[in-house]
Amino acid sequence: MRGSIKVEITPMFKQYFEIKSKYPDTILFFRLGDFYEMFFEDAETVAPLLGLVLTKREAGKDLIAPMCGVPADKSSIYIQKLVDMGFKVAICEQIEETTTKGLFKREVVKIYTPGLLTDLSALSEKEKNYLASLFIEKKAGLSFLELSCGEYIFTELKKDEILSEILKREPKEIILSKKLENSELVKIIKQNIPKTHLSFVEENFFKKEGLKNFNLEIFEFKKYEEGLKAANAILEYLKIYQPYLVDKISAPQFYYPEEFLFLDESTKRNLELIRNLWDGSEKYSLFWVLDKTQTPMGARLLKEWILYPLKDIKKIQERQEVVKFFVENKTLREELKKILRKISDLERLSTRCALKLANPKEMGLLRESLKYLPEIKDILEKENPLFFPKKLEELLKAIEDFSELYELLNAWLVEDPPTTLKEGGIIKKGVSQELDELLDLKENAVYYLSELEKREKEKTGIPNLRIGYNKVFGYYFEVSKSYLKRVPVYFERKQTLTNVERFVTPELKELENKILSSEEKIRNLEYELFLELREKVALYKEKLKTTAKALAELDVFLSLASVAIENDYTMPEITEEPIFIVEEGRHPVLEQIQGKEKFVPNSLEMNKEDATVLIVTGPNMGGKSTFLRQNALIAIMAQMGSFVPAKSAKVGIFDKIFSRIGAGDELIKGRSTFMVEMSECAYILKNATSKSLVILDEVGRGTSTFDGMSLAWAIAENLYKKRVFTLLATHYIELTELAKLYSGIKNYRVTVKEWNGEVIFLYKVLPGVANQSYGIEVAKLAGIPQEVVDRAKEILYKLESKSLKETKELTLAPKKVLQLSIFEMTNPIIEKIKNLNIEEMTPISALNFLWELKKEILEKEKREK
């Protein structure tokens, strides 16, 4: 409520203000009957965002409350929208009714924040919903909680690795200290992940002492101060917004980023590992190609494998062996996929059971999933274990026996349980004698009433005695006035009408009480029994978690095997040798879009002796960028344990992969193309090692020709001297001279064919140097008018022949009108033409350039007159 003027307010609004004051940073959904209402500032904020009508309600003397509301049974839709916008939403429920004022007791039972979602309906099936916490001192401590999957992890990083790690997991919400609110780091985070909600908290959230209940001192990670402090901030945050879950989550686990192939944020984005650069969707990404998973948990794990490829050669080979096994066993592969298709999201279902949040429908889904687990074990155990890869044996052992749990769920739950507890109809007969009696009474009320009526007719001898019901008196015996003399003394008169009188008896009252209260008693008893069942299921949480993890891995292996068969992939040889050989490699995504028969494969051979740096020249649209990207993707696929799109491949273990390709949307963020390019190159030069792979596409294009060429030369030279495997695509033909200076630098070119004055791109990458750029031909393909293309060819010819001054013929005006020779102009205009990079020009920029040049010439001519 705005201001500090004291006013008389109604009891309900007094209650509202008391509750709202405890949760000032949330939108309060205040339960009133069948609606959740929002008042005052909350209503004014939310109404336009959700398309709700803003109305008013009297809140007290001279106090009107702006308000809006949503139906309680449709509230999840609106809550999700608000959370997606970055709001926190507090759900205030009616708990019980007092008899004195008729005012419901209310309290907040749940708070939704972007990073603390557990309802399956609010979560994306194939994405994790992380809450992150970041703490910085000497190092950076980073922690993640995925509440719906039961994942609680933490690590420590160098400060320049923070963004890469955060972007891999794409948290929905990040907890930060308030002292970082105006920092450069926060600006960078907002720029790179604008949809992520940042929650700033007090410094005392970041203390490792809060984790003492987890006995972390018994682990070696107690030395990771910053990481533990970040993990504790998540726990403190949970205490405020989901306090009932604090004692139900498992201890945080430390993870070691150095165990995985390092991929920075630029590489993840530029190689389109999870999302494409076009519209940000998963379509046309590497994940889109590899995802043939049957379960949501399998899809989420596949993303993790893509973003965290392995460096341990033994672990990579163990994965390869399982993929190979399923590639070679089609029948087994298809049978397992068929069963997995029937299994729900066991990872999230088991977590909801462990957190004691699962609803009846979810428990039913858990039961159905458990039903199919024995089939998976049976199918695998039929195979000869002598031929089983070691990793597959481990997965088979990890799938636990849940026959007891399945029998329990099957005995307690009805065939098709409802979503909410309030609906009733959850527990089967035979579980509770009390419930069975109540259900029997509810279902056979008419029979019991008719039996009582029959007995009383016989006792009293009143032939037309009957039992009736109305809302005022409830059940009653009705007797016509002609038989009133036969009414026994235990009949208590309740109502007199013209022709009949109505009575009740102790037995009828007792039966009425049982019938009318049975509904509520059934609901309450079923609720209690369901909570008891959920407690029993929670005891299996660790076994369920282990099994869910094993099934997710099995799903990923089957997916990779299916993709390998469908797309004709091969198993790469993984080696410790510093070598990277790909025979007839293909781009995994482009070949799916174009069709394998249309895609032109290309080979690659890199080693530390005579091919450390490959410089690729040739025209734009000729396939340089594709060649760079496909080889980086093949390296990633190989180290995640996948087969690769090639005839054969031999891949030495890389520790890091870097890419410098394009400026993306950085221009929108206020950074120039060249600044972005140099920042990324600086990061690469600082962090690349002799075991890294670097791909650089057109380095130096964001500045003048000589500056750009000089920088590209120096960068390539530096990487070569560090023995970094580097693929560099360039339009600077001069860089090919490096191959003459260094034996480990090789030149490659993308090939073209000229036919009847036309250029045909062959998309083949071969040793050698491109002799022409064909930029004008690309402009022609892009739709530049023919007269502009012809004029450009004339200008290019003159520039290349270096005869501008001698001929005095080159002009920028049409030949039939007065011409102005370039040699008479001042040097700046000549330099503009010399520095013109036709290859890099779009049709619009080419026309703009000509227009500006013409304008400058005409102005000069006007001044000279």
Short mmCIF file of C-alpha atoms in Angstrom, two decimals, residues 352-637:
data_model
loop_
_atom_site.label_atom_id
_atom_site.label_comp_id
_atom_site.label_asym_id
_atom_site.label_seq_id
_atom_site.Cartn_x
_atom_site.Cartn_y
_atom_site.Cartn_z
CA ARG A 352 9.34 -35.24 -7.30
CA CYS A 353 8.75 -38.35 -5.21
CA ALA A 354 11.97 -37.72 -3.27
CA LEU A 355 10.90 -34.11 -2.66
CA LYS A 356 7.44 -35.39 -1.72
CA LEU A 357 5.80 -33.26 -4.39
CA ALA A 358 4.47 -35.93 -6.75
CA ASN A 359 0.73 -35.85 -7.45
CA PRO A 360 -1.41 -38.99 -7.96
CA LYS A 361 -1.11 -38.86 -11.76
CA GLU A 362 2.69 -38.66 -11.57
CA MET A 363 2.76 -41.62 -9.19
CA GLY A 364 0.72 -43.48 -11.77
CA LEU A 365 3.26 -42.59 -14.45
CA LEU A 366 6.03 -43.83 -12.16
CA ARG A 367 4.18 -47.13 -11.74
CA GLU A 368 3.77 -47.51 -15.52
CA SER A 369 7.46 -46.79 -16.08
CA LEU A 370 8.53 -49.34 -13.48
CA LYS A 371 6.35 -51.95 -15.18
CA TYR A 372 8.59 -51.89 -18.27
CA LEU A 373 11.98 -52.00 -16.53
CA PRO A 374 12.08 -55.82 -16.25
CA GLU A 375 11.58 -56.02 -20.03
CA ILE A 376 14.75 -53.98 -20.61
CA LYS A 377 16.73 -56.23 -18.31
CA ASP A 378 15.24 -59.36 -19.86
CA ILE A 379 16.12 -58.28 -23.40
CA LEU A 380 19.69 -57.39 -22.48
CA GLU A 381 20.21 -60.49 -20.36
CA LYS A 382 19.16 -62.71 -23.27
CA GLU A 383 22.23 -61.51 -25.13
CA ASN A 384 25.53 -63.29 -24.57
CA PRO A 385 27.24 -61.26 -21.83
CA LEU A 386 30.65 -62.28 -23.23
CA PHE A 387 30.05 -59.82 -26.07
CA PHE A 388 28.80 -57.02 -23.83
CA PRO A 389 30.89 -53.85 -23.71
CA LYS A 390 32.01 -53.05 -20.17
CA LYS A 391 30.00 -49.83 -20.03
CA LEU A 392 26.79 -51.63 -21.04
CA GLU A 393 27.34 -54.19 -18.29
CA GLU A 394 27.58 -51.32 -15.80
CA LEU A 395 24.34 -49.81 -17.08
CA LEU A 396 22.56 -53.14 -16.81
CA LYS A 397 23.68 -53.53 -13.19
CA ALA A 398 22.58 -49.97 -12.41
CA ILE A 399 18.97 -50.70 -13.44
CA GLU A 400 17.56 -51.77 -10.08
CA ASP A 401 14.81 -54.28 -9.31
CA PHE A 402 11.65 -52.39 -8.38
CA SER A 403 9.21 -55.32 -8.21
CA GLU A 404 8.29 -54.50 -4.59
CA LEU A 405 7.74 -50.82 -5.34
CA TYR A 406 5.72 -51.66 -8.43
CA GLU A 407 3.52 -54.04 -6.44
CA LEU A 408 3.04 -51.40 -3.76
CA LEU A 409 2.00 -48.74 -6.29
CA ASN A 410 -0.22 -51.19 -8.13
CA ALA A 411 -1.94 -52.29 -4.93
CA TRP A 412 -2.59 -48.76 -3.70
CA LEU A 413 -3.28 -46.62 -6.78
CA VAL A 414 -6.39 -46.81 -8.96
CA GLU A 415 -5.92 -47.55 -12.67
CA ASP A 416 -6.06 -43.93 -13.81
CA PRO A 417 -5.26 -41.60 -10.87
CA PRO A 418 -6.38 -37.93 -11.06
CA THR A 419 -3.96 -35.02 -11.22
CA THR A 420 -5.00 -33.36 -7.96
CA LEU A 421 -5.63 -34.77 -4.51
CA LYS A 422 -8.88 -32.82 -4.20
CA GLU A 423 -10.55 -34.86 -6.90
CA GLY A 424 -10.48 -38.04 -4.81
CA GLY A 425 -10.65 -41.45 -6.46
CA ILE A 426 -6.96 -42.19 -5.78
CA ILE A 427 -6.69 -45.25 -3.55
CA LYS A 428 -7.86 -48.74 -4.49
CA LYS A 429 -10.15 -50.83 -2.34
CA GLY A 430 -8.39 -53.25 -0.03
CA VAL A 431 -5.78 -50.78 1.27
CA SER A 432 -7.81 -49.41 4.22
CA GLN A 433 -10.84 -51.02 5.84
CA GLU A 434 -12.11 -47.59 6.95
CA LEU A 435 -11.85 -46.25 3.40
CA ASP A 436 -13.54 -49.34 2.00
CA GLU A 437 -16.50 -48.84 4.36
CA LEU A 438 -16.80 -45.19 3.44
CA LEU A 439 -16.61 -45.96 -0.28
CA ASP A 440 -19.16 -48.71 0.13
CA LEU A 441 -21.47 -46.30 1.94
CA LYS A 442 -21.02 -43.64 -0.74
CA GLU A 443 -21.56 -46.02 -3.62
CA ASN A 444 -24.52 -47.87 -2.00
CA ALA A 445 -26.28 -45.05 -0.16
CA VAL A 446 -29.53 -45.60 -2.09
CA TYR A 447 -29.49 -49.29 -1.24
CA TYR A 448 -28.97 -48.67 2.49
CA LEU A 449 -31.75 -46.07 2.55
CA SER A 450 -34.16 -48.37 0.72
CA GLU A 451 -33.32 -51.21 3.15
CA LEU A 452 -34.05 -48.94 6.12
CA GLU A 453 -37.32 -47.84 4.50
CA LYS A 454 -38.28 -51.46 3.92
CA ARG A 455 -37.57 -52.41 7.55
CA GLU A 456 -39.59 -49.50 8.94
CA LYS A 457 -42.55 -50.31 6.67
CA GLU A 458 -42.57 -53.82 8.06
CA LYS A 459 -42.18 -52.63 11.68
CA THR A 460 -44.85 -49.91 11.54
CA GLY A 461 -47.27 -51.46 9.07
CA ILE A 462 -47.41 -48.15 7.17
CA PRO A 463 -47.58 -49.25 3.49
CA ASN A 464 -46.87 -45.82 1.93
CA LEU A 465 -44.04 -44.83 4.27
CA ARG A 466 -41.13 -43.48 2.26
CA ILE A 467 -37.73 -41.78 2.76
CA GLY A 468 -37.24 -38.35 1.18
CA TYR A 469 -34.60 -35.61 1.22
CA ASN A 470 -34.35 -31.82 1.12
CA LYS A 471 -31.57 -29.33 1.88
CA VAL A 472 -33.29 -27.92 4.98
CA PHE A 473 -34.11 -31.12 6.90
CA GLY A 474 -31.89 -33.66 5.17
CA TYR A 475 -33.30 -37.22 5.06
CA TYR A 476 -36.75 -37.85 6.58
CA PHE A 477 -39.59 -40.39 6.75
CA GLU A 478 -42.78 -39.17 5.15
CA VAL A 479 -46.17 -40.45 6.46
CA SER A 480 -49.63 -39.56 5.09
CA LYS A 481 -52.11 -38.24 7.70
CA SER A 482 -54.32 -41.31 7.35
CA TYR A 483 -51.58 -43.46 8.95
CA LEU A 484 -50.39 -41.10 11.69
CA LYS A 485 -51.86 -43.37 14.40
CA ARG A 486 -49.34 -46.09 13.41
CA VAL A 487 -46.26 -43.83 13.83
CA PRO A 488 -44.07 -45.26 16.66
CA VAL A 489 -42.79 -43.15 19.55
CA TYR A 490 -39.16 -43.17 18.34
CA PHE A 491 -40.25 -41.17 15.23
CA GLU A 492 -39.42 -37.50 15.88
CA ARG A 493 -41.69 -35.03 14.08
CA LYS A 494 -39.75 -32.46 11.95
CA GLN A 495 -42.32 -30.92 9.60
CA THR A 496 -46.10 -30.79 9.08
CA LEU A 497 -47.59 -30.28 5.64
CA THR A 498 -51.19 -30.30 4.35
CA ASN A 499 -51.45 -34.03 3.63
CA VAL A 500 -48.29 -35.51 5.14
CA GLU A 501 -45.99 -35.24 8.11
CA ARG A 502 -42.22 -35.79 8.15
CA PHE A 503 -40.19 -37.57 10.83
CA VAL A 504 -36.63 -38.61 11.63
CA THR A 505 -35.31 -41.51 13.66
CA PRO A 506 -31.97 -42.04 15.43
CA GLU A 507 -31.04 -44.71 12.87
CA LEU A 508 -31.90 -42.44 9.93
CA LYS A 509 -29.91 -39.58 11.49
CA GLU A 510 -26.89 -41.85 11.93
CA LEU A 511 -27.14 -43.11 8.33
CA GLU A 512 -27.59 -39.54 7.05
CA ASN A 513 -24.49 -38.40 8.93
CA LYS A 514 -22.45 -41.23 7.46
CA ILE A 515 -23.68 -40.57 3.92
CA LEU A 516 -23.28 -36.79 3.98
CA SER A 517 -19.88 -36.85 5.66
CA SER A 518 -18.52 -39.77 3.65
CA GLU A 519 -17.36 -37.54 0.73
CA GLU A 520 -15.26 -35.35 2.97
CA LYS A 521 -14.03 -38.29 5.03
CA ILE A 522 -13.06 -40.15 1.86
CA ARG A 523 -11.10 -37.14 0.57
CA ASN A 524 -9.30 -36.66 3.87
CA LEU A 525 -8.52 -40.33 4.30
CA GLU A 526 -7.34 -40.72 0.71
CA TYR A 527 -5.13 -37.68 1.19
CA GLU A 528 -3.55 -39.19 4.29
CA LEU A 529 -3.08 -42.57 2.59
CA PHE A 530 -1.53 -40.92 -0.47
CA LEU A 531 0.96 -39.01 1.70
CA GLU A 532 1.82 -42.31 3.37
CA LEU A 533 2.37 -43.89 -0.05
CA ARG A 534 4.56 -40.98 -1.14
CA GLU A 535 6.67 -41.42 2.00
CA LYS A 536 7.15 -45.10 1.14
CA VAL A 537 8.15 -44.27 -2.43
CA ALA A 538 10.61 -41.61 -1.22
CA LEU A 539 12.61 -44.39 0.46
CA TYR A 540 13.55 -45.62 -3.03
CA LYS A 541 14.88 -42.21 -4.15
CA GLU A 542 18.55 -43.20 -4.51
CA LYS A 543 17.75 -46.40 -6.41
CA LEU A 544 15.34 -44.52 -8.65
CA LYS A 545 17.93 -41.82 -9.32
CA THR A 546 20.58 -44.39 -10.23
CA THR A 547 18.19 -46.24 -12.53
CA ALA A 548 17.00 -43.04 -14.21
CA LYS A 549 20.63 -42.07 -14.93
CA ALA A 550 21.34 -45.52 -16.42
CA LEU A 551 18.23 -45.38 -18.61
CA ALA A 552 19.16 -41.88 -19.83
CA GLU A 553 22.63 -43.14 -20.82
CA LEU A 554 21.14 -46.18 -22.53
CA ASP A 555 18.79 -43.86 -24.43
CA VAL A 556 21.70 -41.67 -25.61
CA PHE A 557 23.70 -44.69 -26.76
CA LEU A 558 20.73 -45.98 -28.76
CA SER A 559 20.23 -42.52 -30.24
CA LEU A 560 23.86 -42.21 -31.35
CA ALA A 561 23.73 -45.72 -32.83
CA SER A 562 20.54 -44.93 -34.76
CA VAL A 563 22.03 -41.71 -36.13
CA ALA A 564 25.24 -43.53 -37.10
CA ILE A 565 23.26 -46.11 -39.10
CA GLU A 566 20.86 -43.63 -40.72
CA ASN A 567 23.57 -41.13 -41.70
CA ASP A 568 26.38 -43.54 -42.57
CA TYR A 569 28.79 -42.44 -39.83
CA THR A 570 32.02 -44.20 -38.96
CA MET A 571 33.71 -44.92 -35.62
CA PRO A 572 36.74 -42.62 -35.32
CA GLU A 573 40.02 -43.87 -33.96
CA ILE A 574 40.82 -41.97 -30.77
CA THR A 575 44.50 -41.57 -29.98
CA GLU A 576 46.87 -39.73 -27.67
CA GLU A 577 48.96 -38.82 -30.72
CA PRO A 578 48.84 -35.14 -31.79
CA ILE A 579 47.05 -35.88 -35.02
CA PHE A 580 43.78 -35.02 -36.75
CA ILE A 581 42.95 -36.94 -39.90
CA VAL A 582 39.53 -36.97 -41.54
CA GLU A 583 38.87 -38.83 -44.77
CA GLU A 584 35.91 -37.51 -46.76
CA GLY A 585 34.39 -35.67 -43.84
CA ARG A 586 30.97 -34.08 -44.01
CA HIS A 587 29.12 -31.37 -42.11
CA PRO A 588 26.60 -33.28 -39.95
CA VAL A 589 23.90 -30.60 -40.17
CA LEU A 590 24.30 -29.35 -43.73
CA GLU A 591 24.22 -32.84 -45.19
CA GLN A 592 20.86 -33.37 -43.49
CA ILE A 593 19.51 -30.17 -45.02
CA GLN A 594 20.98 -30.66 -48.49
CA GLY A 595 20.86 -34.43 -48.63
CA LYS A 596 23.96 -36.61 -48.36
CA GLU A 597 24.11 -37.23 -52.11
CA LYS A 598 24.44 -33.46 -52.77
CA PHE A 599 26.97 -32.70 -50.05
CA VAL A 600 30.61 -32.66 -51.22
CA PRO A 601 32.88 -34.40 -48.67
CA ASN A 602 36.37 -33.09 -47.92
CA SER A 603 39.43 -34.58 -46.29
CA LEU A 604 41.82 -33.14 -43.73
CA GLU A 605 45.21 -34.14 -42.39
CA MET A 606 46.93 -32.30 -39.54
CA ASN A 607 50.00 -33.25 -37.51
CA LYS A 608 52.72 -31.53 -35.55
CA GLU A 609 55.47 -32.18 -38.12
CA ASP A 610 54.32 -30.62 -41.36
CA ALA A 611 50.66 -29.60 -41.03
CA THR A 612 49.93 -27.69 -37.82
CA VAL A 613 48.28 -24.69 -39.45
CA LEU A 614 46.13 -24.96 -42.59
CA ILE A 615 45.38 -21.75 -44.47
CA VAL A 616 42.27 -22.08 -46.63
CA THR A 617 41.71 -19.60 -49.47
CA GLY A 618 39.03 -19.28 -52.10
CA PRO A 619 35.85 -17.43 -52.97
CA ASN A 620 33.04 -16.71 -50.57
CA MET A 621 30.27 -19.30 -50.85
CA GLY A 622 32.93 -21.75 -51.97
CA GLY A 623 32.84 -23.82 -48.77
CA LYS A 624 35.67 -22.43 -46.61
CA SER A 625 33.53 -21.83 -43.51
CA THR A 626 31.74 -25.14 -43.90
CA PHE A 627 35.10 -26.94 -44.05
CA LEU A 628 36.26 -25.26 -40.83
CA ARG A 629 33.03 -25.90 -38.95
CA GLN A 630 32.61 -29.52 -40.02
CA ASN A 631 36.05 -30.49 -38.76
CA ALA A 632 35.48 -28.81 -35.40
CA LEU A 633 32.14 -30.63 -35.13
CA ILE A 634 33.77 -33.95 -36.04
CA ALA A 635 36.32 -33.42 -33.24
CA ILE A 636 33.53 -32.69 -30.74
CA MET A 637 31.47 -35.69 -31.87
#
